[in-house]
mmCIF file of C-alpha atoms and ligand atoms in Angstrom:
data_model
loop_
_atom_site.group_PDB
_atom_site.id
_atom_site.type_symbol
_atom_site.label_atom_id
_atom_site.label_comp_id
_atom_site.label_asym_id
_atom_site.label_seq_id
_atom_site.Cartn_x
_atom_site.Cartn_y
_atom_site.Cartn_z
ATOM 1 C CA UNK A 1 -20.522 -16.156 7.241
ATOM 2 C CA UNK A 2 -18.037 -18.892 6.394
ATOM 3 C CA UNK A 3 -14.280 -18.317 6.906
ATOM 4 C CA UNK A 4 -12.504 -16.348 4.109
ATOM 5 C CA UNK A 5 -9.270 -18.102 3.155
ATOM 6 C CA UNK A 6 -7.761 -14.795 2.085
ATOM 7 C CA UNK A 7 -7.745 -13.856 5.792
ATOM 8 C CA UNK A 8 -5.000 -16.435 6.502
ATOM 9 C CA UNK A 9 -1.248 -16.339 6.150
ATOM 10 C CA UNK A 10 0.338 -19.788 5.619
ATOM 11 C CA UNK A 11 0.560 -20.513 9.338
ATOM 12 C CA UNK A 12 -2.954 -19.375 9.794
ATOM 13 C CA UNK A 13 -4.208 -21.704 6.908
ATOM 14 C CA UNK A 14 -2.203 -24.555 8.331
ATOM 15 C CA UNK A 15 -3.886 -24.100 11.729
ATOM 16 C CA UNK A 16 -7.363 -23.908 9.980
ATOM 17 C CA UNK A 17 -6.597 -27.129 7.950
ATOM 18 C CA UNK A 18 -5.405 -28.836 11.086
ATOM 19 C CA UNK A 19 -8.762 -28.173 12.668
ATOM 20 C CA UNK A 20 -10.357 -30.022 9.763
ATOM 21 C CA UNK A 21 -7.878 -32.920 10.400
ATOM 22 C CA UNK A 22 -5.580 -32.045 7.463
ATOM 23 C CA UNK A 23 -1.757 -31.958 7.409
ATOM 24 C CA UNK A 24 0.234 -28.871 6.757
ATOM 25 C CA UNK A 25 1.245 -29.808 3.254
ATOM 26 C CA UNK A 26 -2.404 -29.684 2.259
ATOM 27 C CA UNK A 27 -2.499 -26.212 3.450
ATOM 28 C CA UNK A 28 0.580 -25.379 1.356
ATOM 29 C CA UNK A 29 -1.225 -26.808 -1.705
ATOM 30 C CA UNK A 30 -4.374 -24.869 -1.066
ATOM 31 C CA UNK A 31 -2.365 -21.624 -0.435
ATOM 32 C CA UNK A 32 -0.542 -22.041 -3.780
ATOM 33 C CA UNK A 33 -3.771 -22.550 -5.631
ATOM 34 C CA UNK A 34 -5.285 -19.516 -4.258
ATOM 35 C CA UNK A 35 -2.307 -17.113 -4.446
ATOM 36 C CA UNK A 36 -0.020 -18.436 -7.139
ATOM 37 C CA UNK A 37 -2.708 -19.615 -9.541
ATOM 38 C CA UNK A 38 -5.568 -17.304 -8.582
ATOM 39 C CA UNK A 39 -8.030 -20.204 -8.317
ATOM 40 C CA UNK A 40 -11.036 -19.708 -6.032
ATOM 41 C CA UNK A 41 -13.188 -22.762 -6.760
ATOM 42 C CA UNK A 42 -12.162 -25.740 -4.773
ATOM 43 C CA UNK A 43 -13.317 -28.203 -7.499
ATOM 44 C CA UNK A 44 -10.709 -26.601 -9.811
ATOM 45 C CA UNK A 45 -7.856 -27.405 -7.357
ATOM 46 C CA UNK A 46 -7.096 -30.648 -9.141
ATOM 47 C CA UNK A 47 -4.289 -32.116 -7.052
ATOM 48 C CA UNK A 48 -5.988 -31.439 -3.787
ATOM 49 C CA UNK A 49 -7.189 -34.669 -2.088
ATOM 50 C CA UNK A 50 -10.778 -35.430 -3.022
ATOM 51 C CA UNK A 51 -11.740 -35.634 0.658
ATOM 52 C CA UNK A 52 -10.496 -32.091 1.332
ATOM 53 C CA UNK A 53 -12.045 -30.684 -1.790
ATOM 54 C CA UNK A 54 -15.409 -32.057 -0.600
ATOM 55 C CA UNK A 55 -14.935 -30.887 2.937
ATOM 56 C CA UNK A 56 -14.012 -27.199 2.175
ATOM 57 C CA UNK A 57 -17.104 -25.686 0.569
ATOM 58 C CA UNK A 58 -19.166 -26.091 3.693
ATOM 59 C CA UNK A 59 -16.748 -24.325 5.979
ATOM 60 C CA UNK A 60 -14.973 -21.706 3.984
ATOM 61 C CA UNK A 61 -14.503 -19.899 0.660
ATOM 62 C CA UNK A 62 -12.151 -17.606 -1.226
ATOM 63 C CA UNK A 63 -13.967 -14.252 -0.915
ATOM 64 C CA UNK A 64 -12.497 -11.527 -2.999
ATOM 65 C CA UNK A 65 -13.774 -7.933 -3.348
ATOM 66 C CA UNK A 66 -16.129 -6.821 -6.051
ATOM 67 C CA UNK A 67 -14.804 -4.173 -8.415
ATOM 68 C CA UNK A 68 -16.959 -1.110 -8.809
ATOM 69 C CA UNK A 69 -14.865 0.585 -11.478
ATOM 70 C CA UNK A 70 -11.655 0.221 -13.248
ATOM 71 C CA UNK A 71 -9.887 3.357 -14.771
ATOM 72 C CA UNK A 72 -6.867 3.307 -16.970
ATOM 73 C CA UNK A 73 -4.678 6.405 -17.280
ATOM 74 C CA UNK A 74 -3.030 7.528 -20.479
ATOM 75 C CA UNK A 75 0.301 6.757 -18.794
ATOM 76 C CA UNK A 76 -0.632 3.140 -18.180
ATOM 77 C CA UNK A 77 -1.627 3.487 -14.543
ATOM 78 C CA UNK A 78 -4.775 1.492 -13.573
ATOM 79 C CA UNK A 79 -6.970 2.292 -10.653
ATOM 80 C CA UNK A 80 -9.637 -0.090 -9.219
ATOM 81 C CA UNK A 81 -12.333 0.967 -6.896
ATOM 82 C CA UNK A 82 -13.352 -2.068 -4.647
ATOM 83 C CA UNK A 83 -16.685 -2.302 -2.677
ATOM 84 C CA UNK A 84 -16.031 -3.067 0.979
ATOM 85 C CA UNK A 85 -19.745 -2.839 1.984
ATOM 86 C CA UNK A 86 -21.931 -0.168 3.699
ATOM 87 C CA UNK A 87 -21.217 2.407 1.049
ATOM 88 C CA UNK A 88 -17.491 2.196 1.633
ATOM 89 C CA UNK A 89 -14.993 1.698 -1.095
ATOM 90 C CA UNK A 90 -11.230 1.446 -1.262
ATOM 91 C CA UNK A 91 -8.816 1.917 -4.089
ATOM 92 C CA UNK A 92 -5.742 0.042 -5.379
ATOM 93 C CA UNK A 93 -3.397 1.461 -8.078
ATOM 94 C CA UNK A 94 -1.166 -0.393 -10.501
ATOM 95 C CA UNK A 95 1.825 1.552 -11.808
ATOM 96 C CA UNK A 96 3.777 -0.142 -14.577
ATOM 97 C CA UNK A 97 7.373 0.964 -15.081
ATOM 98 C CA UNK A 98 10.193 -0.461 -17.345
ATOM 99 C CA UNK A 99 11.652 -2.648 -14.769
ATOM 100 C CA UNK A 100 8.811 -3.327 -12.324
ATOM 101 C CA UNK A 101 5.150 -3.388 -11.744
ATOM 102 C CA UNK A 102 4.091 -1.771 -8.480
ATOM 103 C CA UNK A 103 0.714 -2.070 -6.700
ATOM 104 C CA UNK A 104 -0.386 0.618 -4.305
ATOM 105 C CA UNK A 105 -2.570 -1.023 -1.630
ATOM 106 C CA UNK A 106 -5.144 0.419 0.856
ATOM 107 C CA UNK A 107 -5.257 -0.617 4.512
ATOM 108 C CA UNK A 108 -8.284 1.231 5.820
ATOM 109 C CA UNK A 109 -11.572 2.761 4.490
ATOM 110 C CA UNK A 110 -10.730 6.417 5.204
ATOM 111 C CA UNK A 111 -8.037 7.397 7.747
ATOM 112 C CA UNK A 112 -8.110 8.713 11.340
ATOM 113 C CA UNK A 113 -4.795 10.670 11.106
ATOM 114 C CA UNK A 114 -6.424 13.554 9.128
ATOM 115 C CA UNK A 115 -3.424 15.024 7.466
ATOM 116 C CA UNK A 116 -4.243 18.475 6.003
ATOM 117 C CA UNK A 117 -3.041 17.707 2.464
ATOM 118 C CA UNK A 118 -4.588 14.214 2.051
ATOM 119 C CA UNK A 119 -7.919 13.558 0.466
ATOM 120 C CA UNK A 120 -8.323 10.235 2.416
ATOM 121 C CA UNK A 121 -7.593 12.151 5.593
ATOM 122 C CA UNK A 122 -10.325 14.766 4.750
ATOM 123 C CA UNK A 123 -12.889 12.024 4.420
ATOM 124 C CA UNK A 124 -12.504 10.702 7.977
ATOM 125 C CA UNK A 125 -12.234 7.209 9.143
ATOM 126 C CA UNK A 126 -14.766 4.442 8.406
ATOM 127 C CA UNK A 127 -13.164 1.156 9.389
ATOM 128 C CA UNK A 128 -10.118 -0.922 9.193
ATOM 129 C CA UNK A 129 -9.899 -3.454 6.335
ATOM 130 C CA UNK A 130 -9.507 -7.157 7.222
ATOM 131 C CA UNK A 131 -6.435 -9.138 6.189
ATOM 132 C CA UNK A 132 -8.589 -10.674 3.422
ATOM 133 C CA UNK A 133 -9.527 -7.349 2.163
ATOM 134 C CA UNK A 134 -5.942 -6.088 1.961
ATOM 135 C CA UNK A 135 -4.799 -9.297 0.310
ATOM 136 C CA UNK A 136 -7.770 -9.263 -2.061
ATOM 137 C CA UNK A 137 -6.531 -6.185 -3.669
ATOM 138 C CA UNK A 138 -3.309 -7.931 -4.653
ATOM 139 C CA UNK A 139 -4.931 -11.260 -5.426
ATOM 140 C CA UNK A 140 -7.311 -9.550 -7.857
ATOM 141 C CA UNK A 141 -4.878 -7.264 -9.505
ATOM 142 C CA UNK A 142 -2.206 -9.885 -10.104
ATOM 143 C CA UNK A 143 -4.445 -12.520 -11.546
ATOM 144 C CA UNK A 144 -6.584 -10.080 -13.498
ATOM 145 C CA UNK A 145 -3.519 -8.533 -15.117
ATOM 146 C CA UNK A 146 -2.076 -11.937 -15.888
ATOM 147 C CA UNK A 147 -5.207 -13.029 -17.567
ATOM 148 C CA UNK A 148 -5.395 -9.748 -19.532
ATOM 149 C CA UNK A 149 -1.733 -10.105 -20.579
ATOM 150 C CA UNK A 150 -2.122 -13.811 -21.339
ATOM 151 C CA UNK A 151 0.745 -14.736 -19.110
ATOM 152 C CA UNK A 152 1.260 -17.083 -16.147
ATOM 153 C CA UNK A 153 4.333 -15.120 -14.941
ATOM 154 C CA UNK A 154 4.262 -12.586 -12.087
ATOM 155 C CA UNK A 155 3.151 -9.084 -13.053
ATOM 156 C CA UNK A 156 3.397 -7.298 -9.781
ATOM 157 C CA UNK A 157 6.915 -7.207 -8.508
ATOM 158 C CA UNK A 158 6.463 -4.433 -5.795
ATOM 159 C CA UNK A 159 3.847 -3.590 -3.309
ATOM 160 C CA UNK A 160 3.628 -0.195 -1.475
ATOM 161 C CA UNK A 161 1.208 0.226 1.356
ATOM 162 C CA UNK A 162 0.512 3.734 0.250
ATOM 163 C CA UNK A 163 -3.111 3.635 -0.672
ATOM 164 C CA UNK A 164 -5.903 4.834 1.624
ATOM 165 C CA UNK A 165 -5.405 4.513 5.390
ATOM 166 C CA UNK A 166 -2.593 4.328 7.909
ATOM 167 C CA UNK A 167 -1.276 0.814 7.759
ATOM 168 C CA UNK A 168 0.284 0.939 11.254
ATOM 169 C CA UNK A 169 -3.118 1.816 12.768
ATOM 170 C CA UNK A 170 -4.395 -1.486 11.364
ATOM 171 C CA UNK A 171 -1.552 -3.550 12.609
ATOM 172 C CA UNK A 172 -3.228 -6.884 13.364
ATOM 173 C CA UNK A 173 -4.740 -7.155 9.943
ATOM 174 C CA UNK A 174 -1.633 -5.716 8.246
ATOM 175 C CA UNK A 175 1.025 -8.214 9.341
ATOM 176 C CA UNK A 176 -0.562 -11.487 8.209
ATOM 177 C CA UNK A 177 -1.313 -9.660 4.846
ATOM 178 C CA UNK A 178 2.393 -8.745 4.528
ATOM 179 C CA UNK A 179 3.274 -12.336 5.262
ATOM 180 C CA UNK A 180 1.126 -13.610 2.407
ATOM 181 C CA UNK A 181 2.809 -11.118 0.068
ATOM 182 C CA UNK A 182 6.338 -12.296 1.233
ATOM 183 C CA UNK A 183 5.592 -16.014 1.215
ATOM 184 C CA UNK A 184 7.307 -18.089 -1.420
ATOM 185 C CA UNK A 185 4.140 -20.063 -1.642
ATOM 186 C CA UNK A 186 2.235 -16.734 -1.989
ATOM 187 C CA UNK A 187 3.436 -13.830 -3.965
ATOM 188 C CA UNK A 188 7.174 -14.217 -3.189
ATOM 189 C CA UNK A 189 7.945 -10.638 -2.826
ATOM 190 C CA UNK A 190 11.254 -9.717 -1.340
ATOM 191 C CA UNK A 191 11.283 -7.544 1.796
ATOM 192 C CA UNK A 192 12.833 -4.726 0.033
ATOM 193 C CA UNK A 193 10.189 -4.642 -2.678
ATOM 194 C CA UNK A 194 7.378 -4.557 -0.017
ATOM 195 C CA UNK A 195 7.105 -1.054 1.528
ATOM 196 C CA UNK A 196 4.985 0.065 4.472
ATOM 197 C CA UNK A 197 4.433 3.800 4.515
ATOM 198 C CA UNK A 198 3.521 5.432 7.794
ATOM 199 C CA UNK A 199 2.741 8.845 9.180
ATOM 200 C CA UNK A 200 4.744 7.859 12.191
ATOM 201 C CA UNK A 201 2.973 5.454 14.611
ATOM 202 C CA UNK A 202 6.068 4.995 16.683
ATOM 203 C CA UNK A 203 5.105 1.967 18.884
ATOM 204 C CA UNK A 204 3.997 0.052 15.833
ATOM 205 C CA UNK A 205 7.265 0.802 13.969
ATOM 206 C CA UNK A 206 8.988 -0.995 16.778
ATOM 207 C CA UNK A 207 6.645 -3.910 16.536
ATOM 208 C CA UNK A 208 7.015 -4.153 12.771
ATOM 209 C CA UNK A 209 10.766 -4.285 13.172
ATOM 210 C CA UNK A 210 10.319 -7.505 15.213
ATOM 211 C CA UNK A 211 7.345 -9.129 13.518
ATOM 212 C CA UNK A 212 7.869 -8.422 9.793
ATOM 213 C CA UNK A 213 10.625 -5.896 8.896
ATOM 214 C CA UNK A 214 9.854 -4.794 5.337
ATOM 215 C CA UNK A 215 11.087 -1.580 3.743
ATOM 216 C CA UNK A 216 9.884 1.551 5.610
ATOM 217 C CA UNK A 217 8.723 4.916 4.281
ATOM 218 C CA UNK A 218 8.059 7.620 6.821
ATOM 219 C CA UNK A 219 5.873 10.485 5.857
ATOM 220 C CA UNK A 220 7.759 13.481 7.187
ATOM 221 C CA UNK A 221 6.307 16.575 5.444
ATOM 222 C CA UNK A 222 7.800 19.123 7.911
ATOM 223 C CA UNK A 223 11.154 19.771 9.475
ATOM 224 C CA UNK A 224 9.927 21.096 12.856
ATOM 225 C CA UNK A 225 7.281 20.113 15.355
ATOM 226 C CA UNK A 226 5.131 23.242 15.050
ATOM 227 C CA UNK A 227 4.578 22.745 11.345
ATOM 228 C CA UNK A 228 4.287 19.070 11.505
ATOM 229 C CA UNK A 229 1.711 19.310 14.375
ATOM 230 C CA UNK A 230 -0.402 21.267 11.961
ATOM 231 C CA UNK A 231 0.102 19.120 8.776
ATOM 232 C CA UNK A 232 0.237 15.595 10.398
ATOM 233 C CA UNK A 233 -1.799 15.789 13.601
ATOM 234 C CA UNK A 234 -0.242 12.515 14.776
ATOM 235 C CA UNK A 235 2.831 14.476 15.429
ATOM 236 C CA UNK A 236 1.328 15.858 18.685
ATOM 237 C CA UNK A 237 1.339 12.278 19.999
ATOM 238 C CA UNK A 238 4.676 11.129 18.385
ATOM 239 C CA UNK A 239 6.805 14.299 17.777
ATOM 240 C CA UNK A 240 9.849 14.421 15.483
ATOM 241 C CA UNK A 241 12.506 13.437 18.056
ATOM 242 C CA UNK A 242 10.609 10.260 19.047
ATOM 243 C CA UNK A 243 9.905 9.450 15.339
ATOM 244 C CA UNK A 244 13.524 9.728 14.309
ATOM 245 C CA UNK A 245 14.541 7.696 17.303
ATOM 246 C CA UNK A 246 12.139 4.947 16.081
ATOM 247 C CA UNK A 247 13.699 5.194 12.604
ATOM 248 C CA UNK A 248 17.101 4.637 14.117
ATOM 249 C CA UNK A 249 15.799 1.648 16.024
ATOM 250 C CA UNK A 250 14.152 0.245 12.901
ATOM 251 C CA UNK A 251 17.241 0.376 10.659
ATOM 252 C CA UNK A 252 19.140 -2.559 11.991
ATOM 253 C CA UNK A 253 16.118 -4.747 11.100
ATOM 254 C CA UNK A 254 15.288 -3.123 7.819
ATOM 255 C CA UNK A 255 15.973 -4.836 4.453
ATOM 256 C CA UNK A 256 17.661 -1.588 3.236
ATOM 257 C CA UNK A 257 20.206 0.449 5.095
ATOM 258 C CA UNK A 258 18.168 3.588 4.835
ATOM 259 C CA UNK A 259 14.760 4.962 5.612
ATOM 260 C CA UNK A 260 12.739 6.754 2.854
ATOM 261 C CA UNK A 261 11.324 9.985 4.058
ATOM 262 C CA UNK A 262 8.340 11.286 2.081
ATOM 263 C CA UNK A 263 7.818 15.105 1.906
ATOM 264 C CA UNK A 264 4.851 16.523 0.165
ATOM 265 C CA UNK A 265 5.661 19.892 -1.405
ATOM 266 C CA UNK A 266 3.213 22.654 -0.350
ATOM 267 C CA UNK A 267 3.453 26.052 -1.883
ATOM 268 C CA UNK A 268 4.644 28.552 0.726
ATOM 269 C CA UNK A 269 4.045 26.056 3.620
ATOM 270 C CA UNK A 270 7.018 23.692 3.941
ATOM 271 C CA UNK A 271 9.011 24.464 0.746
ATOM 272 C CA UNK A 272 11.097 27.450 1.763
ATOM 273 C CA UNK A 273 15.049 27.458 1.989
ATOM 274 C CA UNK A 274 14.767 27.545 5.815
ATOM 275 C CA UNK A 275 12.663 24.343 5.693
ATOM 276 C CA UNK A 276 15.362 22.662 3.670
ATOM 277 C CA UNK A 277 18.041 23.853 6.031
ATOM 278 C CA UNK A 278 15.985 22.618 9.130
ATOM 279 C CA UNK A 279 15.533 19.312 7.351
ATOM 280 C CA UNK A 280 19.114 18.860 6.754
ATOM 281 C CA UNK A 281 19.954 19.595 10.457
ATOM 282 C CA UNK A 282 17.175 17.294 11.545
ATOM 283 C CA UNK A 283 18.146 14.146 9.728
ATOM 284 C CA UNK A 284 21.911 14.778 9.990
ATOM 285 C CA UNK A 285 22.086 15.836 13.506
ATOM 286 C CA UNK A 286 19.523 13.682 15.348
ATOM 287 C CA UNK A 287 21.226 12.447 18.497
ATOM 288 C CA UNK A 288 24.533 13.255 16.906
ATOM 289 C CA UNK A 289 24.234 9.981 14.818
ATOM 290 C CA UNK A 290 21.805 11.160 11.987
ATOM 291 C CA UNK A 291 19.462 8.938 10.290
ATOM 292 C CA UNK A 292 20.615 7.318 6.989
ATOM 293 C CA UNK A 293 17.884 8.249 4.581
ATOM 294 C CA UNK A 294 16.684 9.088 1.134
ATOM 295 C CA UNK A 295 14.305 11.850 0.660
ATOM 296 C CA UNK A 296 11.389 11.566 -1.759
ATOM 297 C CA UNK A 297 9.669 14.890 -2.662
ATOM 298 C CA UNK A 298 6.143 14.433 -3.703
ATOM 299 C CA UNK A 299 4.605 17.245 -5.603
ATOM 300 C CA UNK A 300 1.243 17.963 -3.851
ATOM 301 C CA UNK A 301 -1.675 16.573 -5.805
ATOM 302 C CA UNK A 302 -4.600 18.884 -5.344
ATOM 303 C CA UNK A 303 -8.082 17.884 -4.527
ATOM 304 C CA UNK A 304 -11.258 20.018 -3.959
ATOM 305 C CA UNK A 305 -11.456 21.792 -0.604
ATOM 306 C CA UNK A 306 -7.854 21.340 0.463
ATOM 307 C CA UNK A 307 -6.997 25.066 0.278
ATOM 308 C CA UNK A 308 -3.492 24.115 -0.653
ATOM 309 C CA UNK A 309 -1.420 24.286 -3.840
ATOM 310 C CA UNK A 310 1.610 22.493 -4.995
ATOM 311 C CA UNK A 311 5.003 24.253 -4.914
ATOM 312 C CA UNK A 312 6.062 25.590 -8.275
ATOM 313 C CA UNK A 313 8.450 23.365 -10.246
ATOM 314 C CA UNK A 314 11.534 25.670 -9.725
ATOM 315 C CA UNK A 315 10.964 25.705 -6.017
ATOM 316 C CA UNK A 316 10.757 21.890 -5.843
ATOM 317 C CA UNK A 317 13.968 21.717 -7.876
ATOM 318 C CA UNK A 318 15.757 24.324 -5.687
ATOM 319 C CA UNK A 319 14.700 22.388 -2.574
ATOM 320 C CA UNK A 320 15.937 19.079 -3.971
ATOM 321 C CA UNK A 321 19.259 20.692 -4.909
ATOM 322 C CA UNK A 322 19.868 22.137 -1.454
ATOM 323 C CA UNK A 323 19.328 18.674 0.074
ATOM 324 C CA UNK A 324 21.429 16.918 -2.592
ATOM 325 C CA UNK A 325 24.176 19.400 -1.973
ATOM 326 C CA UNK A 326 24.201 18.474 1.640
ATOM 327 C CA UNK A 327 24.698 14.835 0.746
ATOM 328 C CA UNK A 328 21.099 13.691 1.246
ATOM 329 C CA UNK A 329 19.912 11.694 -1.715
ATOM 330 C CA UNK A 330 16.712 13.410 -2.833
ATOM 331 C CA UNK A 331 14.434 12.606 -5.712
ATOM 332 C CA UNK A 332 11.192 14.157 -6.906
ATOM 333 C CA UNK A 333 8.437 11.671 -7.341
ATOM 334 C CA UNK A 334 6.992 11.449 -10.819
ATOM 335 C CA UNK A 335 3.205 11.867 -10.538
ATOM 336 C CA UNK A 336 1.363 9.027 -12.171
ATOM 337 C CA UNK A 337 -2.237 8.568 -13.022
ATOM 338 C CA UNK A 338 -3.303 12.088 -12.196
ATOM 339 C CA UNK A 339 -5.856 12.112 -14.995
ATOM 340 C CA UNK A 340 -7.778 9.476 -13.172
ATOM 341 C CA UNK A 341 -7.137 10.880 -9.573
ATOM 342 C CA UNK A 342 -4.833 7.970 -8.822
ATOM 343 C CA UNK A 343 -1.901 10.009 -7.540
ATOM 344 C CA UNK A 344 -0.743 10.038 -3.946
ATOM 345 C CA UNK A 345 -3.323 11.534 -1.624
ATOM 346 C CA UNK A 346 -6.110 11.646 -4.224
ATOM 347 C CA UNK A 347 -7.560 8.379 -3.233
ATOM 348 C CA UNK A 348 -10.828 9.027 -1.600
ATOM 349 C CA UNK A 349 -12.797 5.903 -2.518
ATOM 350 C CA UNK A 350 -15.708 8.206 -3.424
ATOM 351 C CA UNK A 351 -17.242 7.503 -0.085
ATOM 352 C CA UNK A 352 -18.000 11.244 0.305
ATOM 353 C CA UNK A 353 -20.298 10.977 -2.614
ATOM 354 C CA UNK A 354 -22.472 8.221 -1.292
ATOM 355 C CA UNK A 355 -25.081 8.659 -3.922
ATOM 356 C CA UNK A 356 -22.593 7.900 -6.656
ATOM 357 C CA UNK A 357 -21.214 4.934 -4.730
ATOM 358 C CA UNK A 358 -24.617 3.585 -4.135
ATOM 359 C CA UNK A 359 -25.454 3.861 -7.795
ATOM 360 C CA UNK A 360 -22.343 1.924 -8.634
ATOM 361 C CA UNK A 361 -23.208 -0.693 -5.937
ATOM 362 C CA UNK A 362 -26.577 -1.085 -7.583
ATOM 363 C CA UNK A 363 -25.058 -1.665 -10.965
ATOM 364 C CA UNK A 364 -22.234 -3.803 -9.655
ATOM 365 C CA UNK A 365 -20.383 -4.030 -12.945
ATOM 366 C CA UNK A 366 -17.048 -3.404 -14.063
ATOM 367 C CA UNK A 367 -16.515 -0.394 -16.188
ATOM 368 C CA UNK A 368 -13.326 0.161 -18.209
ATOM 369 C CA UNK A 369 -13.300 3.838 -19.045
ATOM 370 C CA UNK A 370 -10.306 3.876 -21.248
ATOM 371 C CA UNK A 371 -8.477 1.070 -23.011
ATOM 372 C CA UNK A 372 -5.241 -0.123 -21.448
ATOM 373 C CA UNK A 373 -2.284 1.237 -23.271
ATOM 374 C CA UNK A 374 0.657 -0.109 -21.583
ATOM 375 C CA UNK A 375 2.875 -2.983 -22.725
ATOM 376 C CA UNK A 376 4.245 -5.468 -20.205
ATOM 377 C CA UNK A 377 8.012 -5.542 -19.611
ATOM 378 C CA UNK A 378 9.793 -8.189 -17.571
ATOM 379 C CA UNK A 379 10.187 -7.282 -13.950
ATOM 380 C CA UNK A 380 13.795 -7.577 -12.795
ATOM 381 C CA UNK A 381 14.445 -10.228 -10.226
HETATM 382 N N1 SAH B 1 -0.980 6.720 5.620
HETATM 383 C C1 SAH B 1 0.278 6.369 5.122
HETATM 384 C C2 SAH B 1 0.273 5.773 3.827
HETATM 385 C C3 SAH B 1 -0.680 6.318 2.710
HETATM 386 S S1 SAH B 1 -0.425 7.949 2.154
HETATM 387 C C4 SAH B 1 1.268 7.570 5.193
HETATM 388 O O1 SAH B 1 0.721 8.758 5.443
HETATM 389 O O2 SAH B 1 2.393 7.451 4.996
HETATM 390 C C5 SAH B 1 0.917 7.694 1.046
HETATM 391 C C6 SAH B 1 1.782 8.875 0.799
HETATM 392 O O3 SAH B 1 1.066 9.923 0.055
HETATM 393 C C7 SAH B 1 2.174 9.612 2.059
HETATM 394 O O4 SAH B 1 3.599 9.968 2.088
HETATM 395 C C8 SAH B 1 1.336 10.793 2.065
HETATM 396 O O5 SAH B 1 1.772 11.754 2.890
HETATM 397 C C9 SAH B 1 1.238 11.184 0.605
HETATM 398 N N2 SAH B 1 0.207 12.096 0.280
HETATM 399 C C10 SAH B 1 -1.052 12.171 0.890
HETATM 400 N N3 SAH B 1 -1.767 13.137 0.296
HETATM 401 C C11 SAH B 1 -1.098 13.717 -0.637
HETATM 402 C C12 SAH B 1 -1.244 14.633 -1.678
HETATM 403 N N4 SAH B 1 -2.463 15.319 -1.743
HETATM 404 N N5 SAH B 1 -0.350 14.926 -2.515
HETATM 405 C C13 SAH B 1 0.857 14.245 -2.495
HETATM 406 N N6 SAH B 1 1.175 13.336 -1.576
HETATM 407 C C14 SAH B 1 0.171 12.976 -0.715
HETATM 408 FE FE1 SF4 B 2 -3.879 8.983 6.650
HETATM 409 FE FE2 SF4 B 2 -1.603 8.850 5.260
HETATM 410 FE FE3 SF4 B 2 -3.504 10.438 4.427
HETATM 411 FE FE4 SF4 B 2 -2.235 11.091 6.594
HETATM 412 S S1 SF4 B 2 -1.389 10.943 4.487
HETATM 413 S S2 SF4 B 2 -4.418 11.153 6.350
HETATM 414 S S3 SF4 B 2 -1.855 9.124 7.518
HETATM 415 S S4 SF4 B 2 -3.568 8.282 4.590
#
């Protein structure tokens, strides 16, 4: 198979072009055509030297992912299911808001961490995505939405690595993908508008701080090791004390001066007053220095076979109030796209249902199940 140019960050593309005897500025031109203009055919890249345009088709291509389905929620959220081969599929979700457009991107087909409350975790691990497959989700969504809205301006202002998979367990492919997203010649996202969410792969948090310090969200879900061992099995390897140490080490490198902790609200499991109290002590007291943080409570999104239910609304409210009263800024995440199973933790890529996936593969056509009902608003700078 020829090289996929979506696999390269700008330095990688420059090295590739150099091997073809081309200067770096040619790589910059090529990179801009691909990521800023969404062009994949070399003959359409009009200001590229004819010699290079002729050389490229034999050695490389811009290979996106094929879309199996597109679903639009009544609230404007759009979910795409992408084919990544061998009966595997991954999902990306676009969430429009008044002041921003956020794309939630997948990093793996399945996930090996196996959190109790996560649909992706229940399906098991299939494989890591390549850099090109991670970038292709943004490349497709951005240019597809621009075409649909009839604009040449940027539609996606924020990216969160909160789709399927544990991004820090696919580190080698993740970092170049983040660099493409940040690059001014690529998508030009700011570091604070690019968030990596992790269940707590401690050594890779340290590496990310050095290699590509973007905003960090840490999936906490429990205030003590016994409960977290059960909910997030990775805690047995990297327990809370080590995880919070890693957060403290990350902060000096982070584009924001706080870490976002995510906490999925599970009825009767982690939502009691004593859990709120333990949580306060944990983030306040850690090593006597505390961890500057914001807490994001995520109402549990149910899926078949989880055996769990979401905490009742008043319990979530009371939990948030306890934390806010202790001075820990706590918000409750609004659930988006739940009518199309696009909410947190509902992304399963339908790989469990291989028959259905195979049928879709055979059809290989894009289905729009509901009309898109949202209006574009200018993302703020
Ligand atoms: N693997 C990474 C990123 C993907 S999950 C991580 O775990 O952080 C993105 C967020 O959705 C995480 O905070 C995760 O804990 C949360 N989540 C997973 N399943 C959920 C569910 N069923 N309901 C609500 N949130 C869920
Ligand atoms: Fe993997 Fe994140 Fe789901 Fe846990 S919550 S199983 S780490 S995707």
